[in-house]
Short mmCIF file of C-alpha atoms in Angstrom, two decimals:
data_model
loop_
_atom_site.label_atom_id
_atom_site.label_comp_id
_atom_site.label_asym_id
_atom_site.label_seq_id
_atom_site.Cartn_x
_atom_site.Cartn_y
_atom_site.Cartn_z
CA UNK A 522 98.38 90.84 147.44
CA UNK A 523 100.01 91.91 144.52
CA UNK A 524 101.34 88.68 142.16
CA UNK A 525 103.83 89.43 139.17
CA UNK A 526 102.41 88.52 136.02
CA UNK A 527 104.79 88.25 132.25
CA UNK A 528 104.49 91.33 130.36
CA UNK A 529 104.01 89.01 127.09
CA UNK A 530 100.39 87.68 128.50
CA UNK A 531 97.97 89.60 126.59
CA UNK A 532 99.60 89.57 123.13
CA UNK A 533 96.67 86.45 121.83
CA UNK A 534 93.60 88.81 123.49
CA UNK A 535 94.78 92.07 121.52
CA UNK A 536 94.44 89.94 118.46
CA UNK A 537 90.63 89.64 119.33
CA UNK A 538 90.55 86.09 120.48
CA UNK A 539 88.32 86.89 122.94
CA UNK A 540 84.87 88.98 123.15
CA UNK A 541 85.01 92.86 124.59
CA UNK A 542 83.93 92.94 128.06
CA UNK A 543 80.11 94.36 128.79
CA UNK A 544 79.48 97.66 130.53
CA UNK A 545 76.67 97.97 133.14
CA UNK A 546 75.64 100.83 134.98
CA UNK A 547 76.32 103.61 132.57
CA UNK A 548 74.06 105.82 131.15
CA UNK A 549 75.98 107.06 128.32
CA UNK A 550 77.66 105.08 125.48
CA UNK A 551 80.55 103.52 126.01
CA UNK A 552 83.64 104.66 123.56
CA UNK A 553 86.01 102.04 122.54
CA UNK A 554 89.12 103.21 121.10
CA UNK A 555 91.26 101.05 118.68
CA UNK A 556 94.52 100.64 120.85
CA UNK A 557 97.72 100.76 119.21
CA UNK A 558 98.76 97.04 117.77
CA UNK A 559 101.96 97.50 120.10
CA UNK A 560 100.53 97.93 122.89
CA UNK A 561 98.85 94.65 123.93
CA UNK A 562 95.27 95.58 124.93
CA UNK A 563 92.19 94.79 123.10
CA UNK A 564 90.82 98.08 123.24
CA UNK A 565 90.67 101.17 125.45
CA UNK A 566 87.25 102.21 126.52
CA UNK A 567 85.92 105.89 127.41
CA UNK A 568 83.13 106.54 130.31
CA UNK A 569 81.46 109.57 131.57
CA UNK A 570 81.86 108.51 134.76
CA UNK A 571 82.66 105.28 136.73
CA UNK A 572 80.26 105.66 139.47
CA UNK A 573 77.76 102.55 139.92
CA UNK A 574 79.35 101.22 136.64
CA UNK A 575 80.42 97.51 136.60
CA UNK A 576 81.95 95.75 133.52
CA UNK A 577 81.78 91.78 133.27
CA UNK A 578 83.06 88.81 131.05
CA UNK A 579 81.09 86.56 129.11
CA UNK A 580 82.25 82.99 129.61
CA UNK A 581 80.08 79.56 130.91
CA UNK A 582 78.33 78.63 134.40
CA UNK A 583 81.35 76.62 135.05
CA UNK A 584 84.07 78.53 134.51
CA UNK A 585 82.59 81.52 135.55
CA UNK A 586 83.69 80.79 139.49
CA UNK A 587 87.12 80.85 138.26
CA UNK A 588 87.49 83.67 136.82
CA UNK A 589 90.59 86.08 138.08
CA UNK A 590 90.89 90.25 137.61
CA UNK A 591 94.08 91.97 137.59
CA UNK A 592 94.24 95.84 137.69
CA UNK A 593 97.46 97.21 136.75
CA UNK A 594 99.00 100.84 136.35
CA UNK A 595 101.45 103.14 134.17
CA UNK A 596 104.37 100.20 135.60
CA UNK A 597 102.44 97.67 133.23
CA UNK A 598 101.62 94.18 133.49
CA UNK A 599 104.16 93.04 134.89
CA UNK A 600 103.47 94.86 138.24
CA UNK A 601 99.58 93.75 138.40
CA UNK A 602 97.33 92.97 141.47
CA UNK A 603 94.81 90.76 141.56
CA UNK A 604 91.19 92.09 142.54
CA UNK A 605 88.67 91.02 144.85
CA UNK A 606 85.72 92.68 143.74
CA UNK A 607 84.40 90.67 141.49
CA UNK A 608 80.85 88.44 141.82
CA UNK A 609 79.56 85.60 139.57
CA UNK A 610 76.27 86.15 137.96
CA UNK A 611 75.17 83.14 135.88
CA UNK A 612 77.52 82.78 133.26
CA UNK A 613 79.17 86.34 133.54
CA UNK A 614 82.20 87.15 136.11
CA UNK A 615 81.71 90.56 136.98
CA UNK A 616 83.76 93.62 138.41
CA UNK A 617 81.81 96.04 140.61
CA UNK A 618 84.31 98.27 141.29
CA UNK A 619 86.57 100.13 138.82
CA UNK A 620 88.78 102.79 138.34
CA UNK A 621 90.06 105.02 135.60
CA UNK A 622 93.24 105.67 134.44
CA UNK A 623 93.79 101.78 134.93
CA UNK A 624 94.36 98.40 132.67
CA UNK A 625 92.48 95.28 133.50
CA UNK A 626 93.58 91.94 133.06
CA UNK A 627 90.80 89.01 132.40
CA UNK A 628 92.55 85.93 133.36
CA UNK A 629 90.80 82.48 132.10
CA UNK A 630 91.21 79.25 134.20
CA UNK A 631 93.00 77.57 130.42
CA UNK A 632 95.22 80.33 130.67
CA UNK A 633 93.78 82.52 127.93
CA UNK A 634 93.74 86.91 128.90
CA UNK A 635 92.23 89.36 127.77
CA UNK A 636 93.62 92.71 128.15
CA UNK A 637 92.04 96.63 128.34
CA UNK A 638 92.46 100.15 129.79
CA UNK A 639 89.76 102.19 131.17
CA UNK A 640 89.51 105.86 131.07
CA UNK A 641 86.73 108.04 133.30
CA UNK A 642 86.13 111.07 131.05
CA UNK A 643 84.98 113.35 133.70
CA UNK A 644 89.24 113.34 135.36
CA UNK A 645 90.10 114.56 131.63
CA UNK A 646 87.18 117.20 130.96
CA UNK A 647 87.07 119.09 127.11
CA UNK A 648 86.23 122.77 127.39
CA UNK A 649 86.94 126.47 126.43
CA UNK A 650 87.34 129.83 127.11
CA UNK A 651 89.49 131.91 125.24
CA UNK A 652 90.71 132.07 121.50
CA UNK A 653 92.64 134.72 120.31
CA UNK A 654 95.38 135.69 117.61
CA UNK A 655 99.01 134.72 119.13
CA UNK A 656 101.96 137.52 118.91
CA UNK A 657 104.14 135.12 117.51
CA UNK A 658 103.28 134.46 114.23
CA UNK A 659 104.64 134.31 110.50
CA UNK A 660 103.88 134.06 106.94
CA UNK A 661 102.91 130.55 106.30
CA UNK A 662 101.07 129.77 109.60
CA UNK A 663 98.66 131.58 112.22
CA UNK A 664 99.49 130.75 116.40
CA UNK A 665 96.27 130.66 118.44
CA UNK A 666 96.55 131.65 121.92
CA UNK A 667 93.73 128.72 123.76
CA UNK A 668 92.43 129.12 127.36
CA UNK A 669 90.38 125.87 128.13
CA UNK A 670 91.03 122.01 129.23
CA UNK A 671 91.36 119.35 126.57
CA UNK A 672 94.87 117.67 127.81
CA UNK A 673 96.39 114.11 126.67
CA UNK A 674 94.29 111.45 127.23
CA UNK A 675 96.82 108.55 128.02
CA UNK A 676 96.88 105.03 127.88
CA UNK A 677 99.75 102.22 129.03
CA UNK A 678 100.06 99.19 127.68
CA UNK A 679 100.90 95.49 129.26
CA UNK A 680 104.80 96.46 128.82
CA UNK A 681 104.46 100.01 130.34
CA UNK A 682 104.48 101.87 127.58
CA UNK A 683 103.07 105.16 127.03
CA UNK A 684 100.26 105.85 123.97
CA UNK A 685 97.94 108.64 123.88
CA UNK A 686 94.63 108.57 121.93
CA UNK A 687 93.36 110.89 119.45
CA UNK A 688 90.52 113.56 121.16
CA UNK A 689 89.80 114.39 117.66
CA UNK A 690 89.85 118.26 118.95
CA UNK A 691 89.15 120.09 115.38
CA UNK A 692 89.72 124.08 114.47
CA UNK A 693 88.02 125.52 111.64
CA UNK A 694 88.56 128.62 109.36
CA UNK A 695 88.09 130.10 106.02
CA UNK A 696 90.48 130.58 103.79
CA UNK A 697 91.17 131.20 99.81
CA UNK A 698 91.99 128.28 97.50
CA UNK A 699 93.98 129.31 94.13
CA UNK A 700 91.83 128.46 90.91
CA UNK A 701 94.90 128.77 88.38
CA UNK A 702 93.19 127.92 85.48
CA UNK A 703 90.19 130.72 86.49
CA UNK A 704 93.18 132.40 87.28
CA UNK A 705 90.81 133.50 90.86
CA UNK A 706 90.58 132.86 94.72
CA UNK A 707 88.05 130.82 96.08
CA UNK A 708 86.99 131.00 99.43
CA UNK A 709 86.78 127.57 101.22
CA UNK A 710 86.54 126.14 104.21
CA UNK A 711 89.39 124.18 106.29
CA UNK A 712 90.10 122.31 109.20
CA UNK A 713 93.02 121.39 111.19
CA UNK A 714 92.87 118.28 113.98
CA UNK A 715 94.63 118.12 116.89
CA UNK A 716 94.79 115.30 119.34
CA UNK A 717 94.43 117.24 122.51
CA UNK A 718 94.31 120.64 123.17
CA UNK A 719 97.70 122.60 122.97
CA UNK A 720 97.94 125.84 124.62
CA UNK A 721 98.92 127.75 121.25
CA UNK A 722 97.58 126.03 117.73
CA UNK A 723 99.33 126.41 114.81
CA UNK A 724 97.59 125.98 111.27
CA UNK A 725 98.18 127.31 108.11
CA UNK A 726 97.23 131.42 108.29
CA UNK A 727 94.49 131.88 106.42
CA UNK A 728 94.27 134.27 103.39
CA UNK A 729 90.81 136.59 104.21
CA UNK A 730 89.14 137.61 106.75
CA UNK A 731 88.15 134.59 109.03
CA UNK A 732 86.58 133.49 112.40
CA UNK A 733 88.12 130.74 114.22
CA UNK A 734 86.23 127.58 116.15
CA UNK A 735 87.56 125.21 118.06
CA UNK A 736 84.87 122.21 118.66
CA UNK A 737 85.44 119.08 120.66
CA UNK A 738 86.08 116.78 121.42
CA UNK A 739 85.54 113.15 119.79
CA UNK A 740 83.51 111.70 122.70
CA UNK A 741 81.29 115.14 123.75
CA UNK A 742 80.67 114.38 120.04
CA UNK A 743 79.80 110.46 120.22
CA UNK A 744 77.72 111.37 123.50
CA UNK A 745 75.78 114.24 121.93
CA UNK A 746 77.55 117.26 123.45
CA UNK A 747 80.00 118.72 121.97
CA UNK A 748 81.40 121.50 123.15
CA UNK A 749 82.87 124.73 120.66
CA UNK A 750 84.08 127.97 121.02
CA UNK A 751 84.82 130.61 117.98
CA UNK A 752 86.98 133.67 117.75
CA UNK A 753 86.22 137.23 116.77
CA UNK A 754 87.16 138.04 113.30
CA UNK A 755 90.14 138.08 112.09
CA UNK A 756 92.07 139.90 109.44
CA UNK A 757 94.54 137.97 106.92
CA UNK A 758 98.04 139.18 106.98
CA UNK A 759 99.54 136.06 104.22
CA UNK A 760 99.32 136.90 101.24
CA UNK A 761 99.58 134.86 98.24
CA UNK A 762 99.05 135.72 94.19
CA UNK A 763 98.69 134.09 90.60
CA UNK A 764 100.18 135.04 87.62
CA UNK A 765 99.74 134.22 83.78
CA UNK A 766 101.17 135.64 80.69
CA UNK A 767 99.82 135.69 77.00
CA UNK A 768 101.92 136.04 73.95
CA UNK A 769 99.89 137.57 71.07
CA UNK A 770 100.86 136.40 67.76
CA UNK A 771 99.65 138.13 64.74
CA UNK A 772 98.92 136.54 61.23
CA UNK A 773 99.80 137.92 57.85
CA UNK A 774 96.23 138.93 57.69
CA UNK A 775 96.33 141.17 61.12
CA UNK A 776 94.32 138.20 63.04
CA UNK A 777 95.44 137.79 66.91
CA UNK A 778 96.36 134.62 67.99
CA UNK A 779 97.60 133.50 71.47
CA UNK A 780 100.82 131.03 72.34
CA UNK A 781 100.03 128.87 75.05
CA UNK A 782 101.01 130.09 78.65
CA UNK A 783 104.20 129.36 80.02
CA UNK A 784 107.75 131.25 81.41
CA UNK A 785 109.18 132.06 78.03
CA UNK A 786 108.21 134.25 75.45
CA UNK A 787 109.63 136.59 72.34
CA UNK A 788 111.12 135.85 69.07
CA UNK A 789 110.98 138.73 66.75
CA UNK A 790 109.58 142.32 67.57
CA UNK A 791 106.87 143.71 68.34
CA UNK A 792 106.08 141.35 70.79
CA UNK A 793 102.78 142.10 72.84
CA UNK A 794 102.21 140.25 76.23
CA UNK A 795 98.74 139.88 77.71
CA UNK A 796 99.45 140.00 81.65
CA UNK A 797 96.62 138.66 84.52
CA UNK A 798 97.35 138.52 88.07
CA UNK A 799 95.25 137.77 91.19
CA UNK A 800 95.88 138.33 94.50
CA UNK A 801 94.36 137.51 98.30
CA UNK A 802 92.93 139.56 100.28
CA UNK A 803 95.48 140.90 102.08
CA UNK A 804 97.72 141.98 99.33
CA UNK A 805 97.48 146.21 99.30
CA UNK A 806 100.17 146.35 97.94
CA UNK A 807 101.20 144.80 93.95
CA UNK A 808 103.31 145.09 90.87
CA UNK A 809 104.72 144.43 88.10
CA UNK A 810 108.69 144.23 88.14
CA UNK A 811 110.79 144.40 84.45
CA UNK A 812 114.08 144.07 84.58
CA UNK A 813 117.40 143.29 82.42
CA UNK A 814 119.24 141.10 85.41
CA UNK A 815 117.71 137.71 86.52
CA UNK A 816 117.95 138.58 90.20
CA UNK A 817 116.55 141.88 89.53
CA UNK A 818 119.52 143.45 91.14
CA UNK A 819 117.85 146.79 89.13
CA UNK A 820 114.64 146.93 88.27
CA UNK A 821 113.73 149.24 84.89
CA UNK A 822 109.85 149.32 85.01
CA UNK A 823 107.23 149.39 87.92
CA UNK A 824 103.27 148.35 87.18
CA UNK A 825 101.01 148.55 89.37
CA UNK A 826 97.94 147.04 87.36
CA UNK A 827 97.01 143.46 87.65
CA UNK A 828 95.88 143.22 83.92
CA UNK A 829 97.63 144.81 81.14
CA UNK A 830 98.92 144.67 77.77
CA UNK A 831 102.50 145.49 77.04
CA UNK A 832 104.52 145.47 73.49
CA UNK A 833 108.27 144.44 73.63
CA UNK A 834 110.37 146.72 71.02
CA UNK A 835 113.96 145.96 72.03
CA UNK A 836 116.66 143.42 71.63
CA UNK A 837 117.95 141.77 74.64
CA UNK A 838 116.13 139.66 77.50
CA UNK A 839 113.62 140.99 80.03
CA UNK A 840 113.04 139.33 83.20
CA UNK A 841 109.77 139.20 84.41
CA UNK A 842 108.07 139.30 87.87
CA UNK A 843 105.18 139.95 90.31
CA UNK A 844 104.89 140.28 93.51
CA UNK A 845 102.80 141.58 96.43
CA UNK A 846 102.51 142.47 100.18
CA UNK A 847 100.28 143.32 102.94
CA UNK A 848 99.70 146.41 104.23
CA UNK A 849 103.06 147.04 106.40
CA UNK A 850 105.21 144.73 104.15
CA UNK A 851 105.72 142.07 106.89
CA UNK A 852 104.68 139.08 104.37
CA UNK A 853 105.29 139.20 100.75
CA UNK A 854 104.56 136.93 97.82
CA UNK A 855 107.11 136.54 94.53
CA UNK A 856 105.61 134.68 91.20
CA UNK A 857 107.64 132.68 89.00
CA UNK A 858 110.41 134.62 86.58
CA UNK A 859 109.03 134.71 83.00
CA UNK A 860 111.82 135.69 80.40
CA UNK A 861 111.01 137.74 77.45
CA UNK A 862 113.47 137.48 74.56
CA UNK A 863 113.75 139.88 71.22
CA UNK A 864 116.36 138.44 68.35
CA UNK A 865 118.55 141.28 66.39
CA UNK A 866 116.99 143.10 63.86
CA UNK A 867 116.41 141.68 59.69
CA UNK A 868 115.32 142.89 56.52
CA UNK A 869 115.89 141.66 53.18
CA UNK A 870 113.83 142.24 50.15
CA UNK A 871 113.69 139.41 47.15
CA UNK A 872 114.41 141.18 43.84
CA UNK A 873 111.52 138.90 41.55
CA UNK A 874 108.34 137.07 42.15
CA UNK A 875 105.71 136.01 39.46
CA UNK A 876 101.88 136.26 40.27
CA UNK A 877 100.54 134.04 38.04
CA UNK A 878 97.98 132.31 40.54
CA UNK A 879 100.02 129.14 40.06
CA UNK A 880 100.68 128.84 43.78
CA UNK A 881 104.39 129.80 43.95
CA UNK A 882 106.25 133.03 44.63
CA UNK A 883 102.74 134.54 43.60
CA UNK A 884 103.06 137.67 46.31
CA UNK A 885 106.44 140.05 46.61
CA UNK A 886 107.31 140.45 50.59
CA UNK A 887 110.25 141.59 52.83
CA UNK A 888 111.74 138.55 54.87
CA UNK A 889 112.10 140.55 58.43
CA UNK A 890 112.58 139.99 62.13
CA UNK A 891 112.43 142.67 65.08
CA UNK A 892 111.13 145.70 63.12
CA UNK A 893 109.36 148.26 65.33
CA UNK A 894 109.23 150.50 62.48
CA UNK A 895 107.89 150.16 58.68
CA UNK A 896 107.17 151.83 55.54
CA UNK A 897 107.34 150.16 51.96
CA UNK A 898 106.03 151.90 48.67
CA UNK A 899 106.51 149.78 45.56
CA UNK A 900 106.31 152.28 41.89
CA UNK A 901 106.10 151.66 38.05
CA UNK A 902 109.26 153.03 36.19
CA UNK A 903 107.36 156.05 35.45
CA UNK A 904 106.97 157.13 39.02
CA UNK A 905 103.51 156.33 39.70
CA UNK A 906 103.25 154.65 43.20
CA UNK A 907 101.29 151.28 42.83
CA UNK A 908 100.94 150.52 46.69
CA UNK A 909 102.18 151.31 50.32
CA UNK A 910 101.94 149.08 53.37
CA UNK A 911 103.52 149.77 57.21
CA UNK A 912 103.33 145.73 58.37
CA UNK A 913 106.46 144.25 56.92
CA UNK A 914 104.33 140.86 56.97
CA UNK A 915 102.06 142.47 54.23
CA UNK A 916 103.20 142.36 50.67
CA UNK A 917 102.30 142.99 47.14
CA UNK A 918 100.19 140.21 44.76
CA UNK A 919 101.21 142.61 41.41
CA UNK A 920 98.01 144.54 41.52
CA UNK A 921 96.67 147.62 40.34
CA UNK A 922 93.77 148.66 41.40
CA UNK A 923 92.46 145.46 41.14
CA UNK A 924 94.47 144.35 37.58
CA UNK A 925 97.45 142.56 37.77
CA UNK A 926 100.16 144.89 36.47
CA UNK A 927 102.08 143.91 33.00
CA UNK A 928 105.30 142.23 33.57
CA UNK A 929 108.73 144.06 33.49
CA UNK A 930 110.23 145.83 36.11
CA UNK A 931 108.98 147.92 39.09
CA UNK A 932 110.81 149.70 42.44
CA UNK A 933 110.46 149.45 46.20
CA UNK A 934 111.74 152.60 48.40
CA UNK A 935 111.51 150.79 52.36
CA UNK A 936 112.78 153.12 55.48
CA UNK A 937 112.44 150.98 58.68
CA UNK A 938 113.94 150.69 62.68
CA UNK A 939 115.22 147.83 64.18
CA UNK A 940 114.59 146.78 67.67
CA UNK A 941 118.30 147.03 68.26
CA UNK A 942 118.17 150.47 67.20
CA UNK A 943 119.36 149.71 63.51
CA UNK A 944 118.21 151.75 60.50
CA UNK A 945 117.07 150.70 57.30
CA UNK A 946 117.10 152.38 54.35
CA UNK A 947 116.75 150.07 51.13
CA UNK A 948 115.31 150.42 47.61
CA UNK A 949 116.02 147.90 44.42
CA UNK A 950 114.16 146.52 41.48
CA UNK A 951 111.44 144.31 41.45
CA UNK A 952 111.01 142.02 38.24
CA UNK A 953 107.42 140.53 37.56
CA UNK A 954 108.62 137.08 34.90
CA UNK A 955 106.70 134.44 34.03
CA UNK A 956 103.29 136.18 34.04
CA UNK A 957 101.34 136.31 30.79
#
């Protein structure tokens, strides 16, 4: 006979008022699965089979007569029978017959109920057959055809409602992780979890050569025999890079220095970039893209090297890229923009300076910006050339062969090229005062 119980009945028992019920019968552990807080039940509880199992409640000689079992289906609570299978054994009330796919209802003589749902593993078996690269597929994630059994393990609680647990079904792959600061492509391993077993899974592709295993599922694993299943190899198609750019700075002595990395560089030319790129695997295909539009609508220099060195001689902004591809071009990867900028040309030459060690305006030099080209030479009024230099951040500290040179005056002769394509052409007097 089948009596109508309220849906709201188990609510105190799902906030563990009451013990869990004890399993008999089984030769495997028992796996109790947290059930969702909305659902009513106390817990839900796995078995490899129901056959000869029996589950009981805990309670005292005297109340255990009185004792009452509901069973109830996907309709919920409200729709529960009561059951007549049940013995008393001491101080335990005991259910000798069960079945899965099924809530049970523990109904104490105060009132009190305690609420579960009971799953028979062997009606929702995990295994495998087949694992192989899907035809769908795209850049960002892999599609893996699956041939096996591993479907939704459901659960209903004392309102009807539908929950599913977790089968904790796990694929695993390599792949490469980006090292920017190494400025390299590690290869790692990764794992995506699924909660049952889909017939295509989708994870993130992988960037090198890989073999794929499935392994499952959570309780093959809790009753030591977990099942798993892995792919031949296969190749990457994703491809991803990294990119870094150096500015080199050099000192009025000629040392190198380097600028910190970032998207911008320039200033005054020459200006020499240090470029470093890495790319995955898959990438066969890689370059270096210059260009004088920021969408790179036209694209003025191709290089195919993934380290180089390149100097900057004219004005104007360059735009900056790399990319790479796989093999038939299907996936590509584009860097960040970097921006190279080179100011208008300068060159102006100071008519005095006095090197008289006392720390100021000791050394005669151009003030410049942009030259590509350079040529000073610097004479005594009788003609005799006292010194040459090509780096217009070199100058001249009034020496002579190691002798500071008497004061009066001396002349500069300077031919030089802009980076906007300017010429120069200057020569003036330069005065040595206040040197004794």
């Amino acid at each position: 006979m089948r009596q109508i119980l309220a849906v709201s009945f188990c609510l105190l028992a799902a906030a563990g008022m009451f013990g869990q019920p004890l399993w008999t019968g089984n030769i495997s552990e028992v796996v109790r699965v947290e059930a969702s807080s909305a659902s009513g039940l106390e817990g839900v509880y796995v078995l490899d089979g129901l056959s000869g199992v029996s589950v009981s409640c805990q309670t005292t000689e005297e109340e255990a007569p009185s004792i009452r079992w509901y069973r109830y289906s996907s309709l919920g609570g409200g729709y529960a029978e009561e059951l007549s299978d049940v013995r008393v054994d001491g101080a335990s009330s005991v259910l000798t017959k069960i079945e899965s796919d099924m809530g049970y209802i523990v109904e104490h003589p105060d009132g009190r109920r305690e609420c579960f749902w009971v799953i028979d593993y062997n009606r929702h078996p995990f295994s495998l057959t087949s694992i192989v690269p899907s035809a769908e597929r795209d850049c960002q994630r892999i599609a893996l055809d699956v041939i096996g059994m591993g479907e939704e393990m459901a659960y209903y609680g004392i309102n009807g409602r539908r929950f599913t647990l977790d089968r904790g079904i796990r694929l695993s792959y390599h792949t490469l992780t980006p090292d920017e600061e190494a400025l390299m492509f590690h290869q790692t391993e990764t794992a995506v979890d699924f909660a049952s077993l889909p017939a295509v899974m989708r994870a993130p592709a992988p960037l090198c050569a890989t073999e794929f295993t499935v392994e499952g599922d959570r309780f093959l694993r809790a009753w030591g025999h977990a099942e798993e299943f892995t792919s031949g190899s296969v190749e990457p198609y994703a491809v991803s890079g990294l990119t870094k750019i150096t500015q080199n700075v050099r000192s009025a002595d000629n040392e190198v220095a380097q600028n910190p990395s970032g998207t911008s560089f320039g200033g005054s030319a020459p200006c020499e970039l240090e470029f470093e790129a890495a790319v995955t695997d898959g990438a066969l295909f890689h370059e270096w893209q210059f260009s004088r539009y920021p969408e790179f609508d036209d694209v003025s220099l191709r290089i195919q090297d993934l380290n180089f060195a390149y100097t900057f001689n004219d004005e104007g902004v360059t735009y900056l890229r790399f990319v790479c591809a796989n093999s038939d071009g299907s996936c590509e990867y584009t860097g960040e923009v970097y921006t190279v900028s080179i100011g208008a040309s300068m060159l102006k030459c100071p008519n005095a300076f006095s090197p008289n060690g006392d720390g100021v305006n000791d050394e005669w030099k151009v003030s410049y910006s942009s030259l590509v080209s350079f040529e000073c030479h610097i004479f005594d009024r009788y003609g005799h050339e006292i010194t040459s230099f090509t780096d217009p951040s070199h100058g001249w500290d009034g020496k002579y062969k190691g002798k500071t040179v008497p004061s009066g005056a001396y002349f500069y002769v300077i031919k030089a090229k802009g980076s906007d394509g300017r010429n120069y052409e200057l020569s003036g007097d330069i005065n040595i005062v206040n040197y004794k």
